[in-house]
Short mmCIF file of C-alpha atoms in Angstrom, two decimals:
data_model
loop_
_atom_site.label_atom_id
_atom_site.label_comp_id
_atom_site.label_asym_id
_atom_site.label_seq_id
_atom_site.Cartn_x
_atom_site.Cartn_y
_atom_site.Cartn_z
CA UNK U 8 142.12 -7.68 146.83
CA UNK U 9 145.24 -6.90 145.33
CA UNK U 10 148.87 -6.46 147.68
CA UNK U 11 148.68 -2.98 148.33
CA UNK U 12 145.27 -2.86 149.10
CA UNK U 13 145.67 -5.68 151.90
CA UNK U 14 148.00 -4.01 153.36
CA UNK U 15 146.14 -0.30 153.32
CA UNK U 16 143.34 -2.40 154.97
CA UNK U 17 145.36 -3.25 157.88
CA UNK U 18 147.18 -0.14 158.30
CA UNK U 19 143.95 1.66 158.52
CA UNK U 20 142.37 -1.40 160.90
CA UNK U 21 145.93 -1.10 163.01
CA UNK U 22 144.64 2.80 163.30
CA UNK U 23 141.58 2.16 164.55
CA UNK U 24 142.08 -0.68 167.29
CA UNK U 25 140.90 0.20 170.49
CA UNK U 26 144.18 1.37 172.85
CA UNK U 27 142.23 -1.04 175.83
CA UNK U 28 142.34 -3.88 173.89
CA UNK U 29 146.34 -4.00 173.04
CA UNK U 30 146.66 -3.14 177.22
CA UNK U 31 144.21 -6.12 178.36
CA UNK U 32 146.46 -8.17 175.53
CA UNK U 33 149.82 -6.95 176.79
CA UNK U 34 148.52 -8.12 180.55
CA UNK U 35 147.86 -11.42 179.24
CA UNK U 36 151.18 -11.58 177.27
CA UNK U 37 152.78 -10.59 180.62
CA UNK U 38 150.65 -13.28 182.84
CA UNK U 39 150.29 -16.01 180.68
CA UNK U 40 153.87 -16.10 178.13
CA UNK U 41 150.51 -15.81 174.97
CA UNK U 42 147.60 -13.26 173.71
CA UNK U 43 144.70 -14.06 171.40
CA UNK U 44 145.01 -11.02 168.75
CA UNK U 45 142.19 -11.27 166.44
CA UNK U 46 140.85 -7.99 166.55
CA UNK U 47 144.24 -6.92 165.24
CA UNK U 48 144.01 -7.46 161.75
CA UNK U 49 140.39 -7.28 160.12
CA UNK U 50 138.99 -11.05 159.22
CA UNK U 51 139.21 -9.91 155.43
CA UNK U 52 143.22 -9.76 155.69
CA UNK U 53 143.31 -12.74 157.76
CA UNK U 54 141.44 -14.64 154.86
CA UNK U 55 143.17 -13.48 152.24
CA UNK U 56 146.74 -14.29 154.59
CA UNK U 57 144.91 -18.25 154.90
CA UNK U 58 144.41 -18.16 151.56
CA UNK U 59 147.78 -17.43 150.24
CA UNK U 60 149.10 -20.14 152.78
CA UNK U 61 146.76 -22.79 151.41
CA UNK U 62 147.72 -22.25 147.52
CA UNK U 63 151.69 -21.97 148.92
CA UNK U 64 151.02 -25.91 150.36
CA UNK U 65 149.12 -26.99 147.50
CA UNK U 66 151.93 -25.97 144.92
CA UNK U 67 154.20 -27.30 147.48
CA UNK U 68 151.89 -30.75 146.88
CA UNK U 69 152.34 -30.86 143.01
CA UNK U 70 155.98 -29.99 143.20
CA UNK U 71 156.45 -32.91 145.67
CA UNK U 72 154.14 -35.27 142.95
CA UNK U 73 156.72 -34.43 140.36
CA UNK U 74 159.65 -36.16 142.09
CA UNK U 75 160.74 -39.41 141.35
CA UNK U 76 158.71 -42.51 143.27
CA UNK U 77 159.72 -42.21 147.48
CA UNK U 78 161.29 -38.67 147.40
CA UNK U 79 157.57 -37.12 147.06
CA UNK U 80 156.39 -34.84 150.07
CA UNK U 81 153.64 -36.90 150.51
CA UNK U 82 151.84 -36.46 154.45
CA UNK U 83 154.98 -35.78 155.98
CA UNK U 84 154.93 -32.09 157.79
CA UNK U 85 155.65 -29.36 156.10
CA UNK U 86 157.46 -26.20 156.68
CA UNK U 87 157.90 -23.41 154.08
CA UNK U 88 160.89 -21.98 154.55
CA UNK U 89 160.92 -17.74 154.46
CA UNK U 90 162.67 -17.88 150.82
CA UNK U 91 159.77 -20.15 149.82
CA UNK U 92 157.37 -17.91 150.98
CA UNK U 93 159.18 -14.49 149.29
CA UNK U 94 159.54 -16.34 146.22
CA UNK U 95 155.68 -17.59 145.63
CA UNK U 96 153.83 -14.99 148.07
CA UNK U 97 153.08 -11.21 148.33
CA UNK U 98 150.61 -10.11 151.13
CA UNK U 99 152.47 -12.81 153.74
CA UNK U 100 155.87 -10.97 153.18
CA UNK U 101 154.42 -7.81 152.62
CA UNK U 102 152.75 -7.27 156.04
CA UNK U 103 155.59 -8.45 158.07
CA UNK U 104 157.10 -5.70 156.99
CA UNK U 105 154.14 -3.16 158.10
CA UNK U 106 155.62 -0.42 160.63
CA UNK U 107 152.20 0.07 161.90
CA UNK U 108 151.84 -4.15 162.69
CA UNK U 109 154.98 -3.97 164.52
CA UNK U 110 154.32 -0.93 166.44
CA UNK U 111 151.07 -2.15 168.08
CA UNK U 112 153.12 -5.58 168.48
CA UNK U 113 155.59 -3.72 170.63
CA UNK U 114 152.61 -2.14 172.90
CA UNK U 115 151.38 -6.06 173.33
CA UNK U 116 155.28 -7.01 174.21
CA UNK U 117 155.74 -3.64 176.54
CA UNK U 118 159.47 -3.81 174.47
CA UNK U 119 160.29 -3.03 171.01
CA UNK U 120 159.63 -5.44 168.58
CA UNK U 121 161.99 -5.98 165.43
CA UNK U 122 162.77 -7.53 162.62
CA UNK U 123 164.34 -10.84 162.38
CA UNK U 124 167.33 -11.42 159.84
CA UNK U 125 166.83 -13.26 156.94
CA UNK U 126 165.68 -16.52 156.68
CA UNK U 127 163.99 -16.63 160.04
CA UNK U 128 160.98 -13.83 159.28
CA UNK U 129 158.06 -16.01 158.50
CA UNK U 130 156.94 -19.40 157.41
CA UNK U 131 154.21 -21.30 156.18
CA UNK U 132 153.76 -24.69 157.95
CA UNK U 133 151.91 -27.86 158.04
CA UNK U 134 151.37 -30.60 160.59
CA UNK U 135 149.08 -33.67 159.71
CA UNK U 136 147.84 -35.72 162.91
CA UNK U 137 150.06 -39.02 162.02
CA UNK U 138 153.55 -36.53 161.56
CA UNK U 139 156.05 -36.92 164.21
CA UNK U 140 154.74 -33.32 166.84
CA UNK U 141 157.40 -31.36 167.77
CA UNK U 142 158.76 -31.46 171.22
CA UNK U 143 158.22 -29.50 174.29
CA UNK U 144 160.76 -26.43 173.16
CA UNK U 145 161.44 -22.69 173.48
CA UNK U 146 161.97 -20.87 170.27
CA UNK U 147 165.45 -19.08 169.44
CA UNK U 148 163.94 -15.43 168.90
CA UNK U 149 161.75 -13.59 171.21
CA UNK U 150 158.34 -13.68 169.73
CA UNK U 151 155.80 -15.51 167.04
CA UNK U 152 153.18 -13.82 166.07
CA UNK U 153 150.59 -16.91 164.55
CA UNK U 154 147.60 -17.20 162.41
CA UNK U 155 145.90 -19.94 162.43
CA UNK U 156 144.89 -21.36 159.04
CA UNK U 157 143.70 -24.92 159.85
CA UNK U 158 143.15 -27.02 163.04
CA UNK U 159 141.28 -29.99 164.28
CA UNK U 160 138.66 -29.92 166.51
CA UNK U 161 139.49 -29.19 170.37
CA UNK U 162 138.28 -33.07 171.31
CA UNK U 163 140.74 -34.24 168.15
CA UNK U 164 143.75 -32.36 170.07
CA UNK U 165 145.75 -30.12 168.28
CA UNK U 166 145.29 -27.42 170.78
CA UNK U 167 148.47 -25.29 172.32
CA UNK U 168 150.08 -25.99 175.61
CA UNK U 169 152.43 -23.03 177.26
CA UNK U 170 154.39 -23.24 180.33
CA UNK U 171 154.91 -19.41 180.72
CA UNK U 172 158.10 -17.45 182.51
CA UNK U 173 160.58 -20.40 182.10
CA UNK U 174 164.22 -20.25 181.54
CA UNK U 175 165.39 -20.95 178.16
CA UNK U 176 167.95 -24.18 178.27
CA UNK U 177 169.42 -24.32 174.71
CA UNK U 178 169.85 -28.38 175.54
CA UNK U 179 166.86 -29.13 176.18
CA UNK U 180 168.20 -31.05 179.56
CA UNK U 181 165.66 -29.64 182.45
CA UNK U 182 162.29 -29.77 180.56
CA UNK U 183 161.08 -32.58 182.53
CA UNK U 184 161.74 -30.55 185.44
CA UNK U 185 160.71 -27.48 184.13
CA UNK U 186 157.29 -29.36 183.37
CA UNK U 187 156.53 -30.68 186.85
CA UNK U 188 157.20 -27.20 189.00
CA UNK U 189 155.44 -25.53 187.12
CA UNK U 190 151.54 -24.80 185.89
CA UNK U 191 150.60 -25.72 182.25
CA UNK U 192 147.72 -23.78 180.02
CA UNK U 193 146.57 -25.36 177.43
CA UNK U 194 144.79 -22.82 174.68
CA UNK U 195 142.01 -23.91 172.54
CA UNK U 196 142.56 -22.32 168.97
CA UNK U 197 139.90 -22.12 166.25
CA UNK U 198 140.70 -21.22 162.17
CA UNK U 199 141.05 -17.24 161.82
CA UNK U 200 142.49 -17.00 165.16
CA UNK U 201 145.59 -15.05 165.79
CA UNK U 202 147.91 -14.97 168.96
CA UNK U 203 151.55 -13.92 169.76
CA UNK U 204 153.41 -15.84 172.10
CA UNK U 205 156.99 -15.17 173.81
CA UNK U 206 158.85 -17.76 173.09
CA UNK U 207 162.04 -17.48 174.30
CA UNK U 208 160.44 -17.60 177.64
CA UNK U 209 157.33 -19.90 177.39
CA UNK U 210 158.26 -23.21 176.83
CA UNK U 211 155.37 -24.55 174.51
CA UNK U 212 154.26 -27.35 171.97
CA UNK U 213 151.20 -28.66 169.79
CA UNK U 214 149.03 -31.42 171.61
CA UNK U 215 149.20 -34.75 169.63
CA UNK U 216 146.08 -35.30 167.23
CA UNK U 217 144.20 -37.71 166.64
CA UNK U 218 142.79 -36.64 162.94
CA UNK U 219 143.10 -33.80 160.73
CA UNK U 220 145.71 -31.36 159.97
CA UNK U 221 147.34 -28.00 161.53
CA UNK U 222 148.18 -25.31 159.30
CA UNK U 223 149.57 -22.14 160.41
CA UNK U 224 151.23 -18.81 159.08
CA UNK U 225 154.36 -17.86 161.83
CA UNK U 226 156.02 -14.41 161.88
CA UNK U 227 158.99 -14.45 164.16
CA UNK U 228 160.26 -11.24 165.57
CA UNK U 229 163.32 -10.46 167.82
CA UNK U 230 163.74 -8.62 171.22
CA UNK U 231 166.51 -5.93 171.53
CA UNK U 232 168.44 -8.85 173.34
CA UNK U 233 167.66 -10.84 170.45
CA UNK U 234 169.81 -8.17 168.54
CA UNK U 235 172.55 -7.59 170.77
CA UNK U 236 172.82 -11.15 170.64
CA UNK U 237 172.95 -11.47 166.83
CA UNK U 238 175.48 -8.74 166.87
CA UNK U 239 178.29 -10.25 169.42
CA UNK U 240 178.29 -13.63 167.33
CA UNK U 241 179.12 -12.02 164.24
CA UNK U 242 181.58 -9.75 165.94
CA UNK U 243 182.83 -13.36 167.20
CA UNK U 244 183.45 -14.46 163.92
CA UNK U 245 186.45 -14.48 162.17
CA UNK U 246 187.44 -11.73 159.95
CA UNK U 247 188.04 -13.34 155.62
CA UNK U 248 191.77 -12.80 154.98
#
């Protein structure tokens, strides 16, 4: 299926979704800081999205065999940055930008959703069960819409853990605390599955693994605070003489 027709695919899937569905998902955004949006996009799109991800890493292999001996990628996680992704990829890049995506995203979020500036949009990334898991952590923009590619079985680990309606601390300092007063979810995930999760308010990781490998597509989009925000620091900066 070539670009375009991906993309028709889920513009005319976006059209059909039924308007009870995005309302039960916008009350679990709202409850719970995360909601499971597979019937979103048709499973043909999300294969296709998988698929694209998996040849990105496996170029992203052979590049990293080319390099002299100890500067190799080897297992070590991975993380494809958004020029990476623009530069190898179409359909990835391509339906971040769909209006119609982003307009049933904002009915899940109950706000608008936009655009990220460059760099941050989207990424391709790997974790392999021996890497170094990333922390307990909120993210810097408002929202992450995720596909799942790859993931080990729920008694491997791998699974998501959310701590939902928590104050962002840019330090890091009170996650301890922010851990013990309040109630954890933890989300079992399957390949093919897609959620979006707030994540300037849900303070969230990936459960350590015991084998296997996590593989995800991430689209990041901001809030209208998000913006604003953007917008005063580079009003902050100084002015080039």
């Amino acid at each position: 299926m070539r670009v375009h027709s991906t993309v028709e695919s889920a513009q005319r899937h976006l059209k059909e979704v039924d308007p009870s569905a995005l309302r039960h998902a916008r009350n679990r955004l709202a409850e719970t800081g995360i909601a499971r949006l597979g019937f979103l996009l048709p499973h043909q799109v999300k294969r296709i999205l998988a698929a694209e991800a998996l040849t990105l890493l496996d170029h992203h292999r052979q590049w990293g065999d080319l390099l002299p001996e100890n500067e190799g990628v080897g297992r070590r996680q991975v993380d494809l940055t958004e020029q990476e992704v623009s530069a190898h990829a179409e359909c990835i890049p391509q339906l971040y930008h769909c209006e119609s995506l982003r307009h049933s995203l904002s009915v899940v979020a109950a706000e608008p959703v936009l655009s990220c500036p460059d760099a941050e949009k989207y990424r391709v990334s790997r974790l392999h069960h021996d890497d170094s898991l990333s922390q307990w952590h909120w993210d810097h923009y408002a929202f992450a819409l995720v596909l799942v590619v790859e993931c080990p079985p729920l008694e491997d680990g791998g699974f998501v853990q959310t701590v939902a309606h928590t104050r962002r601390d840019w330090d890091h300092a009170d996650v301890y605390r922010t851990l013990t007063r309040n109630p954890i979810h933890s989300w079992e995930l399957q390949p093919g599955d897609l959620y979006l999760m707030r994540t300037d308010t849900t303070l969230h990781r990936v459960h350590p693994f015991a084998h296997g490998r996590r593989t995800i597509v991430a689209m990041t989009f901001a809030s209208g605070a998000d913006s604003e925000r953007e917008i005063r620091r580079r009003d902050a900066e100084p002015t080039p003489h």
